[in-house]
Coordinates of C-alpha atoms and ligand atoms in Angstrom, one line a residue:
M1 CA 123.4 73.2 121.6
G2 CA 121.4 72.3 124.7
L3 CA 117.7 71.5 124.4
G4 CA 116.5 72.8 127.8
Y5 CA 114.1 75.6 128.5
V6 CA 116.0 78.3 126.7
G7 CA 117.3 76.2 123.9
L8 CA 113.9 74.8 122.9
T9 CA 112.1 78.1 123.2
T10 CA 114.7 79.8 121.1
A11 CA 114.7 76.9 118.5
A12 CA 110.9 77.0 118.3
A13 CA 110.8 80.7 117.8
F14 CA 113.5 80.7 115.1
A15 CA 111.6 77.9 113.3
A16 CA 108.4 79.8 113.6
R17 CA 110.0 82.8 111.9
G18 CA 111.1 80.6 109.0
R19 CA 114.6 79.7 109.9
T20 CA 115.9 76.1 109.7
V21 CA 117.0 74.9 113.1
V22 CA 119.0 71.9 114.1
G23 CA 119.2 71.1 117.8
Y24 CA 121.5 68.9 119.8
D25 CA 121.5 67.8 123.5
S26 CA 124.0 65.5 125.2
D27 CA 121.0 63.6 126.7
P28 CA 119.8 61.0 124.1
A29 CA 116.3 60.6 125.8
R30 CA 115.8 64.4 125.4
R31 CA 116.9 64.2 121.7
A32 CA 114.3 61.5 121.1
V33 CA 111.5 63.5 122.8
V34 CA 112.2 66.7 120.8
R35 CA 112.6 64.7 117.5
A36 CA 109.1 63.5 118.1
G37 CA 108.0 67.1 118.3
R38 CA 107.3 67.1 122.1
A39 CA 108.6 69.5 124.7
P40 CA 110.5 67.8 127.6
V41 CA 109.9 71.0 129.7
Q42 CA 106.6 72.6 130.8
E43 CA 105.9 76.0 129.1
P44 CA 102.6 77.2 127.7
G45 CA 102.5 77.0 123.9
L46 CA 105.9 75.4 123.6
S47 CA 104.7 71.9 122.7
A48 CA 102.4 73.2 120.0
L49 CA 105.2 75.4 118.5
L50 CA 107.7 72.5 118.5
R51 CA 105.3 70.1 116.9
R52 CA 104.5 72.5 114.1
A53 CA 108.3 73.2 113.6
V54 CA 109.1 69.5 113.4
R55 CA 106.2 68.7 111.1
A56 CA 107.1 71.6 108.8
G57 CA 110.7 70.2 108.6
R58 CA 112.1 73.4 110.1
L59 CA 113.4 71.8 113.3
A60 CA 115.5 68.7 113.3
V61 CA 117.7 67.0 115.9
A62 CA 121.3 66.2 115.2
D63 CA 122.7 62.8 116.3
D64 CA 126.0 64.2 117.3
P65 CA 127.8 67.6 117.7
I66 CA 129.7 67.2 114.4
D67 CA 126.4 66.8 112.6
L68 CA 125.1 69.9 114.4
A69 CA 128.2 71.9 113.4
R70 CA 128.0 70.7 109.8
R71 CA 124.3 71.7 109.4
S72 CA 124.4 75.2 111.0
D73 CA 125.9 78.6 110.3
L74 CA 125.3 79.8 113.8
V75 CA 125.6 77.6 116.9
F76 CA 123.6 79.0 119.9
V77 CA 125.0 77.6 123.2
C78 CA 122.0 77.2 125.6
V79 CA 123.4 75.2 128.5
P80 CA 122.8 75.8 132.2
T81 CA 125.0 78.2 134.3
P82 CA 124.3 77.3 137.9
S83 CA 125.6 79.0 141.0
R84 CA 128.5 77.8 143.0
S85 CA 128.1 77.8 146.8
D86 CA 129.7 81.3 147.0
G87 CA 127.2 82.7 144.5
S88 CA 129.6 83.0 141.7
I89 CA 128.7 81.5 138.4
D90 CA 129.6 77.9 137.4
L91 CA 130.7 78.0 133.8
S92 CA 131.7 74.3 133.5
Y93 CA 128.8 73.5 131.1
V94 CA 129.6 76.5 129.0
R95 CA 133.3 75.5 128.8
A96 CA 132.4 71.9 128.0
A97 CA 129.9 73.0 125.3
C98 CA 132.5 75.3 123.7
R99 CA 135.1 72.5 123.8
T100 CA 132.6 70.2 122.1
V101 CA 131.4 72.7 119.5
G102 CA 135.0 73.8 118.9
G103 CA 136.2 70.2 118.4
S104 CA 133.4 69.6 116.0
L105 CA 134.3 72.6 114.0
R106 CA 137.6 71.0 113.2
K107 CA 135.7 68.4 111.2
V108 CA 133.7 70.9 109.1
R109 CA 134.6 73.4 106.5
G110 CA 133.5 77.0 106.1
W111 CA 132.9 80.0 108.4
R112 CA 130.8 79.4 111.6
A113 CA 129.9 81.6 114.6
V114 CA 129.2 80.4 118.1
V115 CA 126.7 82.5 120.1
L116 CA 126.3 82.3 123.9
K117 CA 122.6 82.4 124.9
S118 CA 123.3 81.0 128.3
T119 CA 123.4 83.7 131.0
V120 CA 127.0 84.3 131.7
V121 CA 128.9 87.0 133.6
P122 CA 130.2 90.0 131.6
G123 CA 133.5 89.0 129.9
T124 CA 132.7 85.3 129.4
T125 CA 132.4 85.4 125.6
D126 CA 135.6 87.3 125.1
G127 CA 137.5 85.9 128.0
V128 CA 136.4 82.2 128.2
A129 CA 134.3 81.0 125.3
G130 CA 136.2 82.7 122.4
P131 CA 139.6 81.3 123.5
I132 CA 138.3 77.8 124.1
L133 CA 136.5 77.8 120.7
A134 CA 139.6 79.1 118.9
R135 CA 141.8 76.5 120.5
A136 CA 139.5 73.6 120.1
S137 CA 138.6 74.4 116.5
R138 CA 142.1 75.5 115.4
R139 CA 140.4 78.5 113.8
T140 CA 141.1 82.2 114.0
L141 CA 138.4 84.4 115.6
G142 CA 137.2 87.1 113.2
R143 CA 138.3 85.1 110.2
T144 CA 136.8 81.6 110.0
L145 CA 135.2 81.7 113.4
G146 CA 132.9 84.2 115.2
A147 CA 132.1 84.3 118.9
A148 CA 129.1 86.4 120.1
S149 CA 126.7 87.0 123.0
N150 CA 123.0 87.1 122.5
P151 CA 121.2 87.1 125.9
E152 CA 117.6 86.0 126.3
F153 CA 115.0 87.7 128.4
L154 CA 112.4 84.9 128.7
A155 CA 110.1 84.9 131.7
E156 CA 108.5 81.6 132.8
G157 CA 105.0 81.2 131.6
T158 CA 105.4 83.8 128.8
A159 CA 108.6 82.4 127.3
V160 CA 107.1 81.6 123.9
R161 CA 105.6 85.0 123.6
D162 CA 108.8 86.6 124.9
A163 CA 110.8 84.6 122.3
L164 CA 108.5 85.4 119.4
A165 CA 108.1 89.0 120.2
P166 CA 111.1 90.1 122.2
S167 CA 111.2 93.5 123.9
R168 CA 114.6 94.0 122.2
I169 CA 117.3 91.9 120.5
V170 CA 120.8 92.4 122.0
L171 CA 123.7 91.4 119.8
G172 CA 127.1 91.3 121.4
V173 CA 129.5 91.0 118.5
S174 CA 133.1 91.7 117.6
D175 CA 133.0 91.3 113.8
A176 CA 130.8 92.3 110.9
R177 CA 130.2 88.8 109.5
T178 CA 128.8 87.5 112.8
E179 CA 126.6 90.6 113.2
A180 CA 125.2 90.1 109.7
A181 CA 124.5 86.4 110.3
L182 CA 122.7 87.2 113.6
R183 CA 120.7 90.0 112.0
A184 CA 119.6 87.5 109.3
A185 CA 118.7 84.9 111.9
Y186 CA 116.4 87.5 113.6
R187 CA 114.8 88.7 110.3
G188 CA 111.1 89.1 110.8
F189 CA 111.2 89.5 114.6
R190 CA 110.2 93.2 114.6
A191 CA 112.1 94.3 117.7
S192 CA 114.7 97.0 118.1
T193 CA 118.1 95.5 117.7
V194 CA 121.0 96.8 119.8
V195 CA 124.5 96.0 118.7
L196 CA 127.1 96.1 121.4
S197 CA 130.4 94.4 122.3
P198 CA 130.0 90.9 123.8
T199 CA 130.8 92.1 127.3
A200 CA 128.4 94.9 127.1
A201 CA 125.6 92.6 125.9
E202 CA 126.3 90.3 128.8
L203 CA 126.1 93.2 131.2
V204 CA 122.6 94.1 129.6
K205 CA 121.3 90.7 130.8
Y206 CA 122.5 91.1 134.4
G207 CA 121.6 94.8 134.5
S208 CA 118.1 94.0 133.4
N209 CA 117.5 91.4 136.1
A210 CA 119.2 93.5 138.7
M211 CA 117.0 96.4 137.8
L212 CA 113.8 94.4 137.9
A213 CA 114.7 92.8 141.2
T214 CA 115.6 96.3 142.6
R215 CA 112.1 97.6 141.6
V216 CA 110.4 94.7 143.5
S217 CA 112.7 95.2 146.5
F218 CA 112.0 98.9 146.4
A219 CA 108.2 98.3 146.4
N220 CA 108.7 95.9 149.4
E221 CA 110.8 98.5 151.2
L222 CA 108.1 101.2 150.7
A223 CA 105.5 98.6 151.7
G224 CA 107.0 98.3 155.2
L225 CA 106.8 102.1 155.6
A226 CA 103.2 102.1 154.3
E227 CA 102.2 99.5 156.9
R228 CA 103.5 101.8 159.7
L229 CA 101.8 104.9 158.1
R230 CA 98.6 102.8 157.8
V231 CA 98.3 103.5 154.0
D232 CA 98.0 101.0 151.2
V233 CA 101.2 100.8 149.2
Y234 CA 99.4 99.4 146.1
P235 CA 97.6 102.6 145.0
V236 CA 100.7 104.5 146.0
M237 CA 102.9 102.3 143.7
R238 CA 100.3 102.6 140.9
A239 CA 100.5 106.4 141.2
I240 CA 104.3 106.3 141.2
G241 CA 104.2 104.1 138.2
L242 CA 102.1 106.6 136.2
D243 CA 105.2 108.7 135.8
P244 CA 106.4 107.6 132.3
R245 CA 110.0 107.8 133.6
I246 CA 109.1 105.0 136.0
G247 CA 106.4 102.9 134.4
P248 CA 103.9 100.6 136.1
R249 CA 105.4 97.1 136.0
F250 CA 107.4 95.2 138.7
L251 CA 106.2 97.4 141.5
D252 CA 104.0 94.9 143.3
A253 CA 105.0 94.5 146.9
G254 CA 104.7 90.9 148.2
P255 CA 106.8 88.2 149.8
G256 CA 109.8 89.0 147.7
F257 CA 111.0 87.6 144.4
G258 CA 111.8 84.0 143.7
G259 CA 112.5 82.0 140.6
S260 CA 115.6 80.7 138.9
C261 CA 117.0 84.0 137.7
F262 CA 116.9 87.0 140.0
T263 CA 118.6 85.7 143.0
K264 CA 121.1 83.6 141.1
D265 CA 122.0 86.4 138.7
L266 CA 122.3 89.1 141.4
R267 CA 124.6 86.8 143.4
A268 CA 126.7 86.2 140.3
L269 CA 126.9 89.9 139.6
L270 CA 127.9 90.7 143.2
A271 CA 130.5 87.9 143.2
Q272 CA 132.0 89.2 139.9
A273 CA 131.9 92.8 141.1
S274 CA 133.6 91.9 144.4
S275 CA 136.3 90.0 142.5
L276 CA 136.9 93.3 140.6
R277 CA 136.8 95.2 143.9
V278 CA 133.7 97.1 142.9
A279 CA 130.8 97.6 145.4
L280 CA 127.2 97.3 144.2
P281 CA 125.3 98.6 147.2
V282 CA 122.0 98.9 145.3
S283 CA 122.0 95.4 143.9
S284 CA 123.2 94.0 147.2
G285 CA 120.5 95.9 149.0
A286 CA 117.9 94.4 146.6
L287 CA 119.0 91.0 147.7
S288 CA 119.0 91.7 151.4
V289 CA 115.6 93.4 151.3
N290 CA 114.4 90.2 149.6
A291 CA 115.9 88.0 152.2
S292 CA 114.1 89.8 155.0
Q293 CA 110.8 90.2 153.2
A294 CA 109.7 86.5 153.6
I295 CA 110.4 86.8 157.4
H296 CA 108.5 90.1 157.5
V297 CA 105.4 88.2 156.1
V298 CA 105.7 85.7 159.0
D299 CA 106.0 88.7 161.4
L300 CA 102.7 90.0 160.0
A301 CA 101.1 86.6 160.7
E302 CA 102.6 86.5 164.2
R303 CA 101.4 90.0 165.1
A304 CA 97.9 89.2 163.9
A305 CA 97.7 85.9 165.7
G306 CA 99.4 87.0 168.9
S307 CA 101.8 84.0 168.8
L308 CA 102.5 81.3 166.3
R309 CA 103.3 78.6 168.9
G310 CA 101.1 75.6 168.3
V311 CA 99.1 77.6 165.7
K312 CA 98.0 75.7 162.6
V313 CA 98.9 77.6 159.5
A314 CA 97.7 76.8 156.0
L315 CA 100.7 77.9 153.8
L316 CA 99.1 78.4 150.4
G317 CA 101.0 78.6 147.1
L318 CA 104.4 77.0 147.0
S319 CA 105.6 77.9 143.5
F320 CA 107.6 81.2 143.0
K321 CA 104.8 82.7 140.9
P322 CA 101.4 81.5 139.7
G323 CA 101.1 79.5 136.5
T324 CA 104.2 77.4 137.1
G325 CA 105.1 74.4 139.2
D326 CA 108.6 75.8 139.6
V327 CA 109.6 76.2 143.2
R328 CA 113.2 77.4 142.7
E329 CA 114.0 80.2 145.2
S330 CA 110.3 80.2 146.1
R331 CA 109.6 82.4 149.1
A332 CA 107.6 79.6 150.6
F333 CA 110.8 77.9 151.7
P334 CA 112.0 80.7 154.0
M335 CA 108.4 81.3 155.1
L336 CA 108.0 77.7 156.1
R337 CA 111.3 77.6 158.0
E338 CA 110.4 80.7 159.9
L339 CA 106.9 79.5 160.7
L340 CA 108.3 76.2 162.1
R341 CA 111.0 78.1 164.1
R342 CA 108.2 80.1 165.7
G343 CA 106.4 76.9 166.7
A344 CA 103.6 76.8 164.1
R345 CA 102.2 73.6 162.6
V346 CA 101.9 73.9 158.8
R347 CA 99.7 72.5 156.1
L348 CA 101.1 73.1 152.7
H349 CA 99.0 73.4 149.5
D350 CA 99.7 74.2 145.9
P351 CA 97.6 73.3 142.8
E352 CA 100.8 72.2 141.0
A353 CA 104.0 72.5 142.9
G354 CA 103.3 70.4 146.1
P355 CA 105.4 67.3 145.3
S356 CA 108.4 69.2 143.9
F357 CA 108.3 71.6 146.9
V358 CA 108.2 68.7 149.4
A359 CA 111.0 66.9 147.5
L360 CA 113.3 69.9 148.0
L361 CA 112.5 70.2 151.7
G362 CA 114.9 67.4 152.5
P363 CA 114.4 65.5 155.8
R364 CA 110.9 66.1 157.2
P365 CA 111.1 69.0 159.6
G366 CA 109.7 67.2 162.7
G367 CA 106.3 66.1 161.5
R368 CA 104.9 69.5 161.9
V369 CA 104.5 69.9 158.1
R370 CA 101.9 68.1 156.0
L371 CA 101.2 68.5 152.3
V372 CA 97.4 68.4 151.6
P373 CA 95.9 67.8 148.2
D374 CA 93.1 70.4 148.0
L375 CA 92.5 73.9 149.3
A376 CA 89.4 72.9 151.4
S377 CA 91.3 70.4 153.4
A378 CA 94.2 72.9 153.8
I379 CA 91.8 75.3 155.3
R380 CA 89.7 72.9 157.3
G381 CA 91.3 72.6 160.8
A382 CA 93.8 75.5 160.2
D383 CA 93.7 78.5 162.4
L384 CA 94.9 81.0 159.7
A385 CA 95.9 81.0 156.1
L386 CA 99.0 82.5 154.7
I387 CA 99.0 83.1 150.9
Q388 CA 102.5 83.1 149.4
C389 CA 101.5 82.7 145.7
D390 CA 98.4 84.2 144.1
W391 CA 96.9 81.3 142.2
D392 CA 93.7 82.0 140.4
S393 CA 92.0 79.0 142.1
Y394 CA 92.5 80.8 145.4
R395 CA 91.0 84.0 144.0
R396 CA 88.0 82.1 142.7
A397 CA 87.4 80.0 145.9
P398 CA 84.1 80.9 147.5
V399 CA 84.5 83.5 150.2
S400 CA 82.7 81.2 152.7
L401 CA 85.6 78.8 152.5
W402 CA 87.9 81.3 154.2
G403 CA 85.3 81.7 157.0
R404 CA 86.1 78.1 158.0
L405 CA 89.5 79.1 159.3
A406 CA 89.3 78.6 163.1
R407 CA 90.7 82.1 163.7
K408 CA 89.1 83.7 160.6
L409 CA 92.4 85.2 159.6
V410 CA 94.0 85.5 156.2
V411 CA 97.5 86.9 155.7
D412 CA 97.8 87.6 152.0
A413 CA 101.3 88.3 150.8
R414 CA 100.1 88.8 147.2
R415 CA 96.8 90.7 147.2
T416 CA 95.0 87.6 146.1
L417 CA 91.7 88.1 147.8
D418 CA 89.1 90.9 148.1
P419 CA 89.3 92.3 151.6
A420 CA 85.8 93.8 151.5
A421 CA 84.2 90.4 150.6
L422 CA 86.2 88.7 153.4
A423 CA 85.1 91.4 155.9
R424 CA 81.5 90.7 155.0
S425 CA 82.1 87.1 155.9
G426 CA 83.7 88.1 159.2
V427 CA 87.3 87.2 158.1
R428 CA 90.2 89.4 159.2
Y429 CA 92.5 90.3 156.3
V430 CA 96.2 91.3 156.7
A431 CA 98.3 92.0 153.7
V432 CA 101.8 93.2 152.9
G433 CA 102.0 97.0 152.5
R434 CA 98.6 97.8 153.9
Ligands
UDX1 C1 112.7 86.8 135.2 C2 112.7 87.9 134.2 O1 111.5 88.5 134.2 C3 113.2 87.4 132.9 O2 113.3 88.5 132.0 C4 114.5 86.8 133.0 O3 115.0 86.3 131.7 C5 114.4 85.6 134.0 O4 114.0 86.1 135.3 P1 111.0 84.8 135.9 O5 112.0 84.4 136.9 O6 110.3 83.8 135.1 O7 111.7 85.9 134.9 O8 109.9 85.6 136.7 P2 109.2 87.1 136.9 O9 107.9 87.0 136.3 O10 110.2 88.1 136.4 O11 109.1 87.2 138.4 C6 110.2 87.0 139.3 C7 109.8 87.1 140.7 O12 109.5 88.4 141.1 C8 108.5 86.3 141.1 O13 108.7 85.6 142.3 C9 107.4 87.3 141.1 O14 106.4 86.9 141.9 C10 108.2 88.5 141.7 N1 107.6 89.8 141.4 C11 107.5 90.2 140.2 C12 107.1 90.5 142.5 O15 107.2 90.2 143.7 N2 106.5 91.8 142.2 C13 106.4 92.2 140.9 O16 105.9 93.3 140.8 C14 106.9 91.4 139.9

């Protein structure tokens, strides 16, 4: 239920492992695209996997939710859970999907279980979805109806790999029949399976994202200290990560984390905790370090340039990480705002995300911002370059290109370029945590 990013990736992975999958989405255009074996969202490898699944007859699209309920034992709910303006989670799509699936289950016979894949705050399966499903289906939970949580841990760009070979399978279940059906669905996935209560499983999802976000913020915190101590935080973090209790990943200092999950999930977790009168100072610290990190990058640029008033800055890389055109929560937004506040003129460039970034900017901020189509024209006429996202095309650009910056200055928030090569071309290099 829900053929978006998560629904399609999950469907394609189950089909690839030999399950028969039926999908449904309330958008008829989307149903038609998927039925034709195409992916309506961009994700490496997803189209190929979907095409194969449809051709092999392992992935079909239902015409209506009753058809979906009739043809499946397990219904995975994969609908969006956006943020409300106070950061708390908006469960209206989850509620609506549960009402629809529940209503459809009235029309079909036999046991069924409904599984929440959407990211929902702990307690949603037991406190919200289960009761709605039971009421709408007129079934009894634990008898003819199961309700479960099965969070996903997909990262953009590697979602297909993450779905086919997950780091772990977390099943939040309340009854043996639902657990057995979920275990059968995941047969052949070769990942450790953890069986918990639905609420505990939901907490695993938020806890994972909070932990990863905290690691990034911790690296950024230490980066600020390293700058003052005049040491490079990168080899320091590498050495820290060699401790097997710590591990090497998610310790790269930079402009802070972006993307559709970390900020949204941290805010939802904090909002829930505060409604339960529980303080989460570490998670809340991870968010506030992240909010100041983008400003800190602009500070580095200002310090290196003397002042930013009237300075032409090429802001390079607008997506939240390389390999995607997704600009949600991209650190390029706060960086751009801060550059403009300090009087800079900004040329924006991104190999993919330019138009979607500009579309989200809203009313043009005073004509001091311009999107340019290629790296060379972003650099030509700029005083300095500020790299927000480490696209490979920036890394591969000839070193001489950076020498064309009027002030021969690069501020690299992501360790994209080789400082020694730049130095040989007479380009000054400033980086986060160095
Ligand atoms: C993340 C989680 O990884 C995934 O498990 C979850 O399901 C959804 O959220 P995603 O948002 O696609 O996935 O991006 P991810 O690769 O985790 O990066 C998030 C942000 O952190 C990016 O802006 C990235 O640049 C930044 N980051 C990551 C760092 O700044 N430093 C690091 O060391 C790692």
